[in-house]
Coordinates of C-alpha atoms in Angstrom, one line a residue:
Chain C
M130 CA 17.2 -47.4 -135.5
H131 CA 18.9 -45.6 -132.7
I132 CA 21.6 -43.2 -133.8
R133 CA 23.8 -44.5 -130.9
N134 CA 23.5 -48.1 -132.2
V135 CA 24.3 -47.0 -135.8
I136 CA 27.5 -45.3 -134.5
K137 CA 28.4 -48.2 -132.3
F138 CA 28.0 -50.8 -135.1
R139 CA 29.1 -48.5 -138.0
V140 CA 31.8 -50.9 -139.1
L141 CA 29.2 -53.8 -139.4
F142 CA 27.0 -51.5 -141.5
L143 CA 29.9 -50.7 -143.6
M144 CA 30.6 -54.4 -144.1
M145 CA 27.1 -55.0 -145.3
L146 CA 26.9 -52.0 -147.6
P147 CA 28.3 -53.5 -150.9
T148 CA 26.1 -56.6 -150.6
L149 CA 23.1 -54.5 -149.7
A150 CA 23.7 -52.2 -152.7
I151 CA 23.8 -55.3 -155.0
V152 CA 20.6 -56.8 -153.6
I153 CA 18.8 -53.5 -153.9
F154 CA 19.9 -53.1 -157.6
N155 CA 19.4 -56.8 -158.5
N156 CA 16.3 -57.6 -156.5
Y157 CA 14.5 -54.6 -155.1
L158 CA 14.6 -52.2 -158.1
P159 CA 12.9 -54.9 -160.3
M160 CA 10.3 -55.4 -157.5
F161 CA 9.3 -51.7 -157.9
G162 CA 9.5 -52.3 -161.6
V163 CA 6.4 -54.4 -161.5
V164 CA 4.5 -51.2 -162.0
L165 CA 5.3 -52.0 -165.7
A166 CA 2.5 -54.5 -165.6
F167 CA 0.1 -51.5 -165.3
K168 CA 1.7 -49.4 -168.0
N169 CA 2.0 -49.0 -171.7
F170 CA 5.8 -49.2 -171.9
T171 CA 7.7 -47.3 -174.5
F172 CA 11.5 -47.3 -174.5
S173 CA 11.7 -43.5 -174.9
D174 CA 9.7 -42.9 -171.7
G175 CA 11.3 -45.6 -169.7
I176 CA 9.9 -47.7 -166.8
W177 CA 8.8 -44.8 -164.6
G178 CA 7.8 -42.3 -167.3
S179 CA 5.5 -44.5 -169.5
A180 CA 1.7 -43.9 -169.5
W181 CA -0.6 -45.9 -167.2
A182 CA -2.6 -48.7 -168.8
G183 CA -4.8 -49.8 -165.9
L184 CA -5.5 -53.5 -166.0
N185 CA -5.4 -53.7 -169.8
N186 CA -2.3 -55.8 -169.9
F187 CA -3.9 -58.4 -167.6
K188 CA -7.1 -58.4 -169.6
Y189 CA -5.1 -59.0 -172.7
L190 CA -3.0 -61.7 -170.9
F191 CA -5.9 -63.8 -169.6
Q192 CA -7.6 -63.7 -173.0
T193 CA -4.8 -65.7 -174.5
D194 CA -5.1 -69.5 -174.3
I195 CA -1.3 -69.8 -173.9
A196 CA -1.4 -68.0 -170.5
W197 CA -3.7 -70.7 -169.2
L198 CA -1.7 -73.5 -170.9
A199 CA 1.5 -72.2 -169.3
T200 CA -0.2 -72.0 -165.9
K201 CA -1.5 -75.5 -166.1
N202 CA 1.7 -76.9 -167.4
T203 CA 3.9 -75.1 -164.8
I204 CA 1.8 -76.4 -161.9
S205 CA 1.2 -79.9 -163.1
Y206 CA 4.8 -80.6 -164.2
N207 CA 6.2 -79.2 -160.9
S208 CA 3.7 -81.3 -158.9
I209 CA 4.8 -84.4 -160.7
F210 CA 8.5 -83.4 -160.2
I211 CA 8.0 -82.9 -156.5
I212 CA 6.4 -86.4 -156.1
L213 CA 9.0 -88.2 -158.3
N214 CA 12.0 -86.4 -156.8
N215 CA 11.1 -87.1 -153.2
V216 CA 9.8 -90.6 -153.5
F217 CA 12.7 -91.8 -155.6
A218 CA 15.3 -89.9 -153.5
V219 CA 14.0 -91.2 -150.2
G220 CA 14.0 -94.8 -151.6
L221 CA 17.4 -94.3 -153.1
A222 CA 18.8 -92.9 -149.8
I223 CA 17.4 -95.9 -147.9
L224 CA 19.0 -98.3 -150.4
L225 CA 22.3 -96.5 -150.4
N226 CA 22.4 -96.6 -146.6
E227 CA 22.3 -100.4 -146.8
I228 CA 25.6 -100.5 -148.7
R229 CA 28.2 -101.6 -146.0
N230 CA 31.3 -100.8 -148.0
G231 CA 32.0 -97.1 -147.5
R232 CA 34.0 -96.7 -150.7
L233 CA 31.4 -98.3 -152.8
K234 CA 28.7 -96.1 -151.2
S235 CA 30.5 -92.9 -152.0
V236 CA 31.2 -94.0 -155.6
F237 CA 27.4 -94.7 -156.0
Q238 CA 26.6 -91.3 -154.4
S239 CA 29.0 -89.4 -156.6
T240 CA 27.9 -91.1 -159.8
I241 CA 24.2 -90.6 -159.2
L242 CA 24.9 -87.0 -158.4
F243 CA 26.8 -86.4 -161.6
P244 CA 23.9 -85.3 -163.9
Y245 CA 23.2 -82.5 -161.4
F246 CA 26.5 -80.9 -162.5
L247 CA 25.5 -80.6 -166.1
S248 CA 24.0 -77.5 -167.5
Y249 CA 20.8 -77.9 -169.5
V250 CA 22.7 -77.0 -172.6
A251 CA 24.9 -80.1 -172.1
V252 CA 21.8 -82.1 -171.3
S253 CA 20.2 -81.0 -174.5
Y254 CA 23.1 -82.5 -176.5
V255 CA 22.8 -85.8 -174.6
L256 CA 19.0 -85.8 -175.3
Y257 CA 19.6 -85.0 -179.0
A258 CA 22.1 -87.9 -179.3
F259 CA 19.2 -90.2 -178.2
L260 CA 16.2 -88.5 -179.8
G261 CA 17.5 -86.8 -182.9
E262 CA 16.4 -87.9 -186.4
S263 CA 19.3 -90.3 -186.6
G264 CA 19.7 -90.7 -182.9
F265 CA 20.3 -93.8 -180.9
I266 CA 16.6 -94.4 -180.2
N267 CA 15.4 -94.1 -183.8
M268 CA 18.3 -95.8 -185.6
T269 CA 19.2 -98.5 -183.1
V270 CA 16.4 -99.2 -180.5
L271 CA 13.3 -98.7 -182.7
K272 CA 15.0 -100.2 -185.8
G273 CA 16.0 -103.3 -183.8
L274 CA 12.4 -103.7 -182.7
G275 CA 11.1 -103.1 -186.2
I276 CA 9.3 -99.9 -185.3
D277 CA 9.2 -96.8 -187.5
A278 CA 11.3 -93.8 -186.5
V279 CA 9.6 -91.1 -184.5
S280 CA 10.4 -87.4 -185.0
W281 CA 10.7 -86.7 -181.3
Y282 CA 11.1 -83.0 -181.6
S283 CA 7.6 -82.5 -183.1
A284 CA 5.7 -85.2 -181.0
A285 CA 4.3 -83.1 -178.2
D286 CA 2.5 -85.9 -176.3
K287 CA 5.8 -87.8 -175.9
W288 CA 7.3 -84.9 -173.9
H289 CA 4.8 -85.4 -171.1
F290 CA 7.0 -88.4 -170.2
I291 CA 10.4 -87.2 -171.4
L292 CA 10.4 -84.1 -169.3
P293 CA 9.7 -85.8 -165.9
L294 CA 12.3 -88.5 -166.9
V295 CA 15.0 -85.9 -167.7
N296 CA 14.2 -83.9 -164.5
T297 CA 14.4 -86.9 -162.3
W298 CA 17.6 -88.1 -164.0
K299 CA 19.2 -84.7 -163.4
N300 CA 18.0 -83.9 -159.9
V301 CA 17.2 -87.1 -158.0
G302 CA 20.9 -87.5 -157.0
Y303 CA 20.9 -84.2 -155.2
F304 CA 17.9 -85.0 -153.1
A305 CA 19.2 -88.5 -152.4
V306 CA 22.4 -87.1 -151.0
V307 CA 20.6 -84.7 -148.7
Y308 CA 18.3 -87.5 -147.5
L309 CA 21.1 -89.9 -147.0
A310 CA 22.8 -87.4 -144.7
A311 CA 19.6 -87.3 -142.7
I312 CA 19.6 -91.1 -142.4
V313 CA 23.2 -91.2 -141.4
S314 CA 22.6 -88.8 -138.5
I315 CA 19.9 -91.1 -136.9
D316 CA 21.1 -92.4 -133.6
P317 CA 22.0 -96.1 -134.1
E318 CA 20.6 -97.0 -130.7
Y319 CA 17.1 -96.9 -132.1
Y320 CA 18.0 -99.6 -134.5
E321 CA 19.7 -101.6 -131.8
A322 CA 16.6 -101.5 -129.7
A323 CA 14.5 -102.5 -132.7
V324 CA 16.8 -105.4 -133.4
I325 CA 16.5 -106.6 -129.8
D326 CA 12.7 -106.4 -130.1
G327 CA 13.0 -108.5 -133.3
A328 CA 11.9 -105.9 -135.8
S329 CA 12.5 -106.9 -139.4
K330 CA 14.5 -104.7 -141.8
W331 CA 11.2 -103.5 -143.4
K332 CA 9.8 -102.6 -140.0
Q333 CA 12.9 -100.7 -139.1
I334 CA 12.7 -98.6 -142.2
M335 CA 9.0 -98.0 -141.8
H336 CA 9.0 -97.2 -138.0
I337 CA 12.5 -95.6 -137.5
T338 CA 14.1 -94.4 -140.7
V339 CA 11.2 -92.7 -142.4
P340 CA 9.7 -91.1 -139.3
M341 CA 13.1 -89.8 -138.3
M342 CA 13.6 -88.4 -141.8
F343 CA 10.3 -86.7 -141.8
P344 CA 11.3 -83.2 -140.8
I345 CA 13.9 -82.9 -143.5
I346 CA 11.5 -84.4 -146.1
V347 CA 8.9 -81.7 -145.1
I348 CA 11.5 -78.9 -145.4
M349 CA 12.7 -80.1 -148.8
T350 CA 9.2 -80.5 -150.1
L351 CA 8.2 -77.1 -148.7
L352 CA 11.1 -75.5 -150.5
Q353 CA 10.0 -77.1 -153.7
V354 CA 6.3 -76.3 -153.2
S355 CA 7.2 -72.7 -152.7
R356 CA 8.7 -72.7 -156.1
I357 CA 5.9 -74.6 -157.8
F358 CA 5.0 -71.7 -160.0
N359 CA 8.6 -71.2 -161.1
A360 CA 9.6 -73.6 -163.9
D361 CA 13.1 -74.6 -164.7
F362 CA 13.7 -72.5 -167.8
G363 CA 16.5 -74.8 -169.1
L364 CA 14.5 -77.9 -168.8
F365 CA 11.5 -76.5 -170.7
Y366 CA 13.2 -74.3 -173.2
Q367 CA 16.6 -75.9 -173.9
A368 CA 16.0 -79.6 -173.4
P369 CA 13.3 -79.6 -176.2
L370 CA 15.6 -77.3 -178.2
N371 CA 13.0 -74.6 -178.2
S372 CA 10.9 -76.5 -180.7
G373 CA 7.7 -74.7 -181.6
A374 CA 5.9 -77.9 -182.4
L375 CA 6.1 -79.0 -178.8
Q376 CA 4.5 -75.9 -177.3
N377 CA 1.5 -77.7 -175.9
A378 CA 3.8 -79.9 -173.8
T379 CA 6.6 -77.5 -173.0
E380 CA 5.2 -74.0 -172.6
V381 CA 5.5 -72.9 -168.9
M382 CA 5.3 -69.5 -167.3
D383 CA 9.0 -68.8 -167.6
T384 CA 9.2 -69.7 -171.3
F385 CA 6.0 -67.8 -171.9
V386 CA 7.4 -64.6 -170.3
Y387 CA 10.8 -65.0 -172.1
R388 CA 9.2 -65.6 -175.5
N389 CA 6.7 -62.8 -175.3
F390 CA 9.3 -60.3 -174.0
L391 CA 12.6 -61.0 -175.7
L392 CA 11.3 -62.7 -178.9
N393 CA 8.0 -60.9 -179.5
G394 CA 8.9 -57.6 -177.7
D395 CA 5.5 -57.5 -175.9
V396 CA 6.6 -55.7 -172.7
G397 CA 3.1 -55.1 -171.4
M398 CA 1.8 -58.6 -171.6
S399 CA 5.0 -60.2 -170.5
S400 CA 5.4 -58.0 -167.4
A401 CA 1.8 -58.7 -166.5
A402 CA 2.6 -62.4 -166.8
G403 CA 5.7 -61.9 -164.7
L404 CA 3.8 -60.2 -162.0
Y405 CA 1.0 -62.8 -162.1
Q406 CA 3.7 -65.4 -161.6
A407 CA 5.4 -63.6 -158.8
V408 CA 2.2 -62.9 -156.8
V409 CA 0.9 -66.5 -157.2
G410 CA 4.3 -67.8 -156.2
F411 CA 4.4 -65.6 -153.1
V412 CA 0.9 -66.6 -152.0
L413 CA 1.9 -70.3 -152.5
V414 CA 5.0 -69.9 -150.2
L415 CA 2.9 -68.3 -147.5
V416 CA 0.2 -70.9 -147.7
A417 CA 2.6 -73.9 -147.8
N418 CA 4.5 -72.4 -144.8
T419 CA 1.3 -71.7 -142.8
V420 CA 0.1 -75.3 -143.4
V421 CA 3.4 -76.7 -142.1
R422 CA 3.4 -74.3 -139.1
R423 CA -0.1 -75.5 -138.1
I424 CA 1.1 -79.1 -138.2
N425 CA 4.4 -78.6 -136.6
K426 CA 6.1 -75.3 -135.9
E427 CA 9.6 -76.8 -135.9
N428 CA 9.4 -77.7 -139.5
A429 CA 8.3 -74.4 -140.9
L430 CA 10.6 -72.2 -143.0
F431 CA 9.7 -69.0 -141.1
Chain O
M289 CA 40.4 -108.0 -119.3
T290 CA 37.1 -106.7 -118.1
D291 CA 36.5 -105.3 -121.5
L292 CA 36.8 -108.7 -123.0
A293 CA 34.4 -110.2 -120.4
N294 CA 31.9 -107.4 -121.1
Q295 CA 32.0 -108.1 -124.8
K296 CA 31.2 -111.7 -124.2
I297 CA 28.4 -111.0 -121.9
N298 CA 26.8 -108.0 -123.5
P299 CA 27.8 -107.5 -127.1
V300 CA 25.2 -104.6 -127.5
I301 CA 26.8 -102.3 -124.9
T302 CA 30.3 -102.4 -126.2
K303 CA 29.3 -102.5 -129.9
K304 CA 31.0 -99.8 -131.8
K305 CA 28.8 -96.9 -132.5
N306 CA 28.2 -96.9 -136.3
N307 CA 25.4 -96.9 -138.7
R308 CA 26.2 -100.2 -140.2
L309 CA 24.2 -103.0 -138.7
K310 CA 25.7 -106.4 -138.6
G311 CA 24.3 -109.6 -137.3
P312 CA 21.0 -111.3 -138.0
Q313 CA 19.2 -108.2 -139.1
S314 CA 21.4 -107.4 -142.1
L315 CA 20.4 -108.4 -145.6
S316 CA 20.9 -111.9 -146.9
P317 CA 23.9 -112.2 -149.3
A318 CA 21.5 -112.7 -152.3
A319 CA 19.6 -109.6 -151.4
Y320 CA 22.7 -107.6 -150.8
Y321 CA 24.2 -108.5 -154.2
S322 CA 21.0 -107.7 -156.1
L323 CA 21.0 -104.4 -154.3
I324 CA 24.6 -103.7 -155.5
I325 CA 23.7 -104.8 -159.0
F326 CA 20.6 -102.5 -159.0
L327 CA 22.6 -99.5 -157.8
T328 CA 25.3 -100.2 -160.3
L329 CA 22.8 -100.1 -163.1
L330 CA 21.3 -96.9 -161.7
S331 CA 24.7 -95.3 -161.6
L332 CA 25.5 -96.4 -165.1
A333 CA 22.2 -94.8 -166.2
C334 CA 23.6 -91.5 -164.9
V335 CA 26.9 -91.6 -166.8
V336 CA 26.4 -93.8 -169.9
P337 CA 24.2 -91.3 -171.8
L338 CA 27.3 -89.0 -172.0
L339 CA 29.2 -91.9 -173.5
L340 CA 26.9 -91.8 -176.5
V341 CA 27.9 -88.2 -177.1
I342 CA 31.6 -89.0 -176.7
M343 CA 31.5 -92.0 -179.0
T344 CA 29.6 -90.1 -181.7
S345 CA 32.2 -87.4 -181.7
L346 CA 34.7 -90.2 -182.6
T347 CA 32.6 -91.6 -185.4
D348 CA 33.2 -91.2 -189.1
E349 CA 30.5 -88.9 -190.5
A350 CA 29.5 -91.1 -193.4
S351 CA 29.0 -94.1 -191.2
L352 CA 26.9 -92.0 -188.8
T353 CA 24.4 -91.2 -191.6
V354 CA 24.0 -94.9 -192.2
Y355 CA 23.9 -96.3 -188.7
G356 CA 22.9 -93.3 -186.6
Y357 CA 24.3 -92.4 -183.2
Q358 CA 25.9 -95.5 -181.6
F359 CA 27.8 -96.4 -178.5
I360 CA 30.4 -98.4 -180.5
P361 CA 31.5 -96.5 -183.6
Q362 CA 31.2 -98.5 -186.9
K363 CA 34.1 -96.5 -188.2
F364 CA 36.4 -94.6 -186.0
S365 CA 37.5 -91.1 -187.0
L366 CA 39.1 -88.0 -185.5
Y367 CA 37.8 -85.7 -188.3
A368 CA 35.4 -83.8 -185.9
Y369 CA 38.2 -82.8 -183.6
N370 CA 40.4 -81.7 -186.6
Y371 CA 37.5 -79.7 -187.9
L372 CA 37.1 -78.0 -184.5
L373 CA 40.7 -76.7 -184.8
N374 CA 39.3 -74.2 -187.3
D375 CA 37.3 -72.8 -184.5
F376 CA 40.1 -72.9 -182.0
D377 CA 40.1 -69.2 -181.4
K378 CA 36.4 -69.2 -180.7
I379 CA 36.7 -72.1 -178.3
A380 CA 39.7 -70.7 -176.5
R381 CA 38.0 -67.3 -176.1
G382 CA 34.9 -69.1 -174.8
Y383 CA 37.0 -70.9 -172.2
G384 CA 38.7 -67.6 -171.3
I385 CA 35.4 -65.9 -170.6
S386 CA 34.0 -68.9 -168.7
I387 CA 37.1 -69.2 -166.5
F388 CA 37.4 -65.5 -165.9
V389 CA 33.7 -65.1 -164.9
T390 CA 33.9 -68.3 -162.7
I391 CA 37.0 -67.2 -160.8
V392 CA 36.1 -63.5 -160.4
G393 CA 32.4 -64.3 -159.7
T394 CA 33.2 -67.0 -157.1
V395 CA 35.8 -64.9 -155.3
S396 CA 33.7 -61.8 -155.2
S397 CA 30.6 -63.8 -154.2
L398 CA 32.4 -65.4 -151.2
L399 CA 33.8 -62.0 -150.1
L400 CA 30.4 -60.2 -150.4
T401 CA 28.4 -63.0 -148.9
S402 CA 30.6 -63.5 -145.9
L403 CA 30.9 -59.7 -145.3
F404 CA 27.1 -59.7 -145.0
A405 CA 26.7 -63.0 -143.2
Y406 CA 29.1 -62.1 -140.4
P407 CA 27.2 -59.0 -139.1
V408 CA 23.8 -60.8 -139.3
S409 CA 25.2 -63.8 -137.4
R410 CA 26.4 -61.6 -134.5
S411 CA 24.1 -62.1 -131.6
D412 CA 24.9 -58.6 -130.1
F413 CA 24.0 -56.8 -133.4
P414 CA 20.5 -55.5 -132.8
Y415 CA 19.4 -55.2 -136.5
R416 CA 20.6 -58.7 -137.5
N417 CA 17.1 -60.1 -138.2
L418 CA 16.0 -57.0 -140.1
F419 CA 19.0 -57.2 -142.5
A420 CA 18.8 -61.0 -142.8
F421 CA 15.2 -60.6 -143.7
I422 CA 15.9 -58.0 -146.4
V423 CA 18.0 -60.6 -148.3
F424 CA 15.8 -63.6 -147.4
F425 CA 12.7 -61.8 -148.8
T426 CA 14.1 -61.9 -152.3
M427 CA 13.7 -65.6 -152.2
L428 CA 10.0 -65.2 -151.7
F429 CA 9.2 -62.5 -154.2
N430 CA 10.8 -61.1 -157.3
G431 CA 9.9 -58.6 -159.9
G432 CA 10.2 -61.1 -162.8
L433 CA 12.3 -61.1 -165.9
V434 CA 11.0 -57.9 -167.6
P435 CA 11.8 -55.2 -165.0
W436 CA 15.0 -57.0 -164.1
Y437 CA 16.1 -57.0 -167.7
L438 CA 15.2 -53.3 -168.3
I439 CA 17.0 -52.2 -165.2
Y440 CA 20.2 -54.0 -166.3
V441 CA 19.9 -52.4 -169.8
N442 CA 19.3 -49.0 -168.3
A443 CA 22.4 -49.3 -166.1
G444 CA 24.4 -50.0 -169.3
L445 CA 25.2 -53.6 -168.4
K446 CA 23.9 -55.1 -171.6
D447 CA 26.7 -56.9 -173.5
T448 CA 29.2 -56.4 -170.7
I449 CA 31.1 -59.0 -168.6
F450 CA 29.5 -57.5 -165.5
A451 CA 26.1 -58.7 -166.7
L452 CA 27.5 -62.3 -166.4
I453 CA 28.8 -61.8 -162.9
L454 CA 26.4 -59.6 -161.1
P455 CA 23.2 -61.6 -161.2
S456 CA 24.6 -64.6 -159.3
L457 CA 26.8 -62.7 -156.8
I458 CA 24.4 -62.9 -153.9
I459 CA 22.5 -66.2 -153.6
P460 CA 20.3 -65.9 -150.5
F461 CA 20.4 -69.6 -149.8
N462 CA 24.2 -69.5 -149.6
L463 CA 24.0 -66.5 -147.3
I464 CA 21.7 -68.5 -145.0
I465 CA 24.2 -71.4 -145.0
M466 CA 27.1 -69.1 -144.0
R467 CA 25.1 -67.3 -141.4
T468 CA 24.1 -70.6 -139.8
F469 CA 27.8 -71.7 -139.8
F470 CA 29.1 -68.5 -138.3
A471 CA 26.4 -68.5 -135.6
N472 CA 26.8 -72.2 -134.7
T473 CA 30.5 -72.8 -134.9
I474 CA 32.2 -69.6 -133.9
P475 CA 32.1 -69.1 -130.1
P476 CA 30.9 -65.6 -129.3
A477 CA 33.4 -65.5 -126.5
L478 CA 36.2 -65.6 -129.0
V479 CA 34.9 -62.5 -130.7
E480 CA 34.3 -60.9 -127.3
S481 CA 37.9 -61.5 -126.1
A482 CA 39.4 -60.3 -129.4
K483 CA 37.4 -57.1 -128.9
I484 CA 38.7 -56.7 -125.4
D485 CA 42.2 -57.1 -126.8
G486 CA 41.4 -54.2 -129.0
A487 CA 41.0 -55.9 -132.4
S488 CA 39.0 -54.0 -134.9
E489 CA 35.9 -55.5 -136.5
W490 CA 37.7 -55.9 -139.8
R491 CA 40.5 -57.7 -138.1
I492 CA 38.1 -60.1 -136.3
Y493 CA 36.5 -60.8 -139.6
A494 CA 39.7 -61.4 -141.5
Q495 CA 41.8 -63.1 -138.9
I496 CA 39.3 -65.0 -136.7
I497 CA 36.1 -65.6 -138.7
M498 CA 37.5 -66.4 -142.1
P499 CA 40.2 -68.9 -141.1
L500 CA 37.7 -70.8 -138.9
S501 CA 35.2 -70.9 -141.7
L502 CA 37.1 -72.7 -144.4
P503 CA 34.6 -75.6 -144.6
V504 CA 31.6 -73.3 -145.3
L505 CA 33.6 -71.1 -147.7
A506 CA 34.6 -74.2 -149.7
T507 CA 31.0 -75.4 -149.8
V508 CA 29.5 -72.1 -150.9
G509 CA 32.5 -71.6 -153.2
L510 CA 31.7 -74.9 -155.0
F511 CA 28.1 -74.0 -155.4
Q512 CA 29.0 -70.6 -156.8
M513 CA 31.5 -72.1 -159.2
L514 CA 28.9 -74.5 -160.5
I515 CA 26.4 -71.7 -161.0
Y516 CA 28.9 -69.5 -162.9
W517 CA 30.4 -72.3 -165.0
N518 CA 27.0 -73.7 -166.1
D519 CA 25.3 -70.3 -166.7
W520 CA 24.1 -69.8 -170.3
Y521 CA 20.8 -68.1 -169.5
T522 CA 22.4 -64.8 -168.6
S523 CA 24.4 -64.9 -171.8
L524 CA 21.3 -65.7 -173.8
I525 CA 19.6 -62.6 -172.4
F526 CA 22.3 -60.0 -172.3
I527 CA 25.1 -61.0 -174.7
S528 CA 25.2 -60.3 -178.3
S529 CA 28.9 -59.5 -178.9
E530 CA 31.0 -62.3 -180.2
N531 CA 33.8 -61.5 -177.8
L532 CA 31.8 -62.3 -174.7
V533 CA 30.4 -65.7 -175.7
N534 CA 31.4 -68.3 -173.0
V535 CA 31.6 -72.0 -173.4
Q536 CA 28.1 -72.8 -172.5
Y537 CA 26.6 -70.2 -174.7
L538 CA 28.8 -71.4 -177.6
L539 CA 27.4 -74.8 -177.1
Y540 CA 23.9 -73.3 -177.0
R541 CA 24.4 -71.6 -180.3
V542 CA 25.8 -74.6 -182.0
I543 CA 22.9 -76.9 -181.1
N544 CA 20.1 -74.3 -181.5
N545 CA 21.2 -73.6 -185.0
I546 CA 20.3 -77.1 -186.0
N547 CA 17.0 -77.0 -184.3
Y548 CA 16.1 -73.8 -186.2
L549 CA 16.7 -75.8 -189.3
T550 CA 14.7 -78.8 -188.4
S551 CA 11.8 -77.3 -186.6
G552 CA 10.1 -76.1 -189.8
F553 CA 10.3 -72.4 -189.0
A554 CA 13.1 -71.7 -191.5
N555 CA 12.4 -71.5 -195.2
Q556 CA 14.1 -73.8 -197.7
Q557 CA 16.5 -71.1 -198.9
A558 CA 17.8 -70.5 -195.4
I559 CA 18.2 -74.2 -194.9
D560 CA 20.2 -74.7 -198.1
G561 CA 22.4 -71.7 -197.2
A562 CA 23.0 -72.8 -193.6
L563 CA 23.6 -76.4 -194.4
K564 CA 26.7 -75.5 -196.3
T565 CA 28.2 -73.8 -193.4
L566 CA 26.7 -75.9 -190.6
P567 CA 29.0 -78.2 -188.8
A568 CA 28.3 -81.9 -189.3
Q569 CA 26.7 -84.0 -186.6
T570 CA 29.9 -85.5 -185.4
V571 CA 31.4 -82.0 -185.1
R572 CA 28.5 -80.9 -183.0
M573 CA 29.0 -83.8 -180.6
A574 CA 32.8 -83.1 -180.5
M575 CA 31.9 -79.5 -179.5
A576 CA 29.8 -80.9 -176.7
V577 CA 32.7 -83.0 -175.5
V578 CA 35.0 -80.0 -175.6
G579 CA 32.4 -78.1 -173.5
I580 CA 31.5 -80.8 -171.0
G581 CA 35.1 -82.3 -170.8
P582 CA 36.3 -80.2 -167.9
I583 CA 33.4 -81.2 -165.8
I584 CA 34.0 -84.8 -166.5
I585 CA 37.7 -84.5 -165.7
V586 CA 37.3 -82.4 -162.5
Y587 CA 34.2 -84.2 -161.2
P588 CA 35.9 -87.3 -159.6
F589 CA 38.1 -85.0 -157.6
I590 CA 35.5 -82.6 -156.3
S591 CA 32.4 -84.7 -156.0
K592 CA 33.4 -85.8 -152.5
Y593 CA 33.5 -82.2 -151.3
F594 CA 30.2 -81.5 -153.0
V595 CA 28.5 -84.4 -151.2
K596 CA 29.9 -83.0 -147.9
G597 CA 28.7 -79.6 -148.8
L598 CA 25.2 -80.7 -149.5
T599 CA 25.0 -82.2 -146.1
V600 CA 26.2 -78.9 -144.5
G601 CA 23.6 -77.0 -146.5
S602 CA 20.8 -79.3 -145.5
V603 CA 20.9 -78.1 -141.9
K604 CA 18.2 -75.6 -141.4
G605 CA 19.4 -72.1 -140.4

């Protein structure tokens, strides 16, 4: 930093100052706070004053089965979500693009995007209306089929399917809208040329639409892969109503950290879990980005 | 005249540039109508579940116990909404908190984000990449919940309205969207000439950049409003005072009470005690309608802009 430049651009620095202060407080101080993972925290000594614990917190963390369960669940659910979201959204975008009536098209888009606007608290009410003891599924659907009622909030294995369903229902519209925008921006001349060559609709989709969408699909997927170790807290904690009986199916890193820290008060183990999550997440971003850079520099995030 | 001739000879050349393909390659009517039916069903699947919540809130409690939650009430009743009038103060306060946080949060967020995005979009500012990276890096690595929480508590933010506003003020992704917009749509020559005319940086920001950036401000503003309005997690972590419970957190507490009772953690005495004071099923659903209502009412009017905004955001910075 040249002092001359600092003086020359002092007003720009001044403009950035408040935001910078917030980012330092909200993001960078906690980053330094990860030293907690190596300490025996006591409230009286605070973050910086507590005694060092070496790697004890990590030893303790990786001895628990739940840490591994949370790791496995976080990565496998997120992998399923990435595949479902993108496959369905690309398909949906291609279908929406075939609608010739502009008004109808925007009505479909808006409606499919609607669940994205609901908080997970709202979603948990909707789910409860369907899955509760006297919910629609138990009292109407299953009864109509002559099947016994299921207590959904204690049947863990069912949630392996419910969670991906809820996630897709809530988020697919968002991705579909983004992908549709990519399709709309494809130059129509490609299609005109294909039509002259006698390409069928299917061939046009396979040889023009999908390849032209590829860069945006890669970027969107990369963004999701980079967050593969960050679970959506609302989906895993609130949608199943924080039911303890479902732990096997719903425990992910974020719920694990939350529960151990704010419900059990175990600062050492939960901060170790948080750091483990942050570091693995960081490595995953770098790896995903490097892979994309190797294939095609244009599509990389950075 | 020649145009007409051209059209006859070469329909492709004069064809209007649009993305809708007509002619032999478009879908057969049968396929087209099945596509419309399919998309209609899909759209219904996205909104109909909410109808179940609304209909249940209008059902008579006694008939609900017999028939369960249904799309068509066996017996219609407004009891639940009458009951909620007892909690009118709580609900009104919740709305007050939600609206206040949403407005103050969104406005501050737009101001702070644009004040940072403008300098880092200026091609003549030598440290633009360094500062952009400082914010961008927070997307890649974070300290996790524990230190973040303890730092907020140490700063005395626990149980204050600031704790609801501060965490979402700066969303790096929104900053990237804004920076891209400033860099791509505002001609540097414009800033240059304003400087030559002796305009200060503040003036350039306020009178040139901001008025030209209304589309991106609207987009980011919508995203921020949604974040603030739907936020219950921050309340869950920081809020314990009854005065600061917003709508979402109120909903959270109402539904999580029941779960506490049905998950088998509570002992029988607690259940008996709580059941006496616990609102009935229909009341809970009415509470949900009161909480989700504004989104349902506002959505048809703003969804258009949101769809546009997503397409702006999908352009890589």
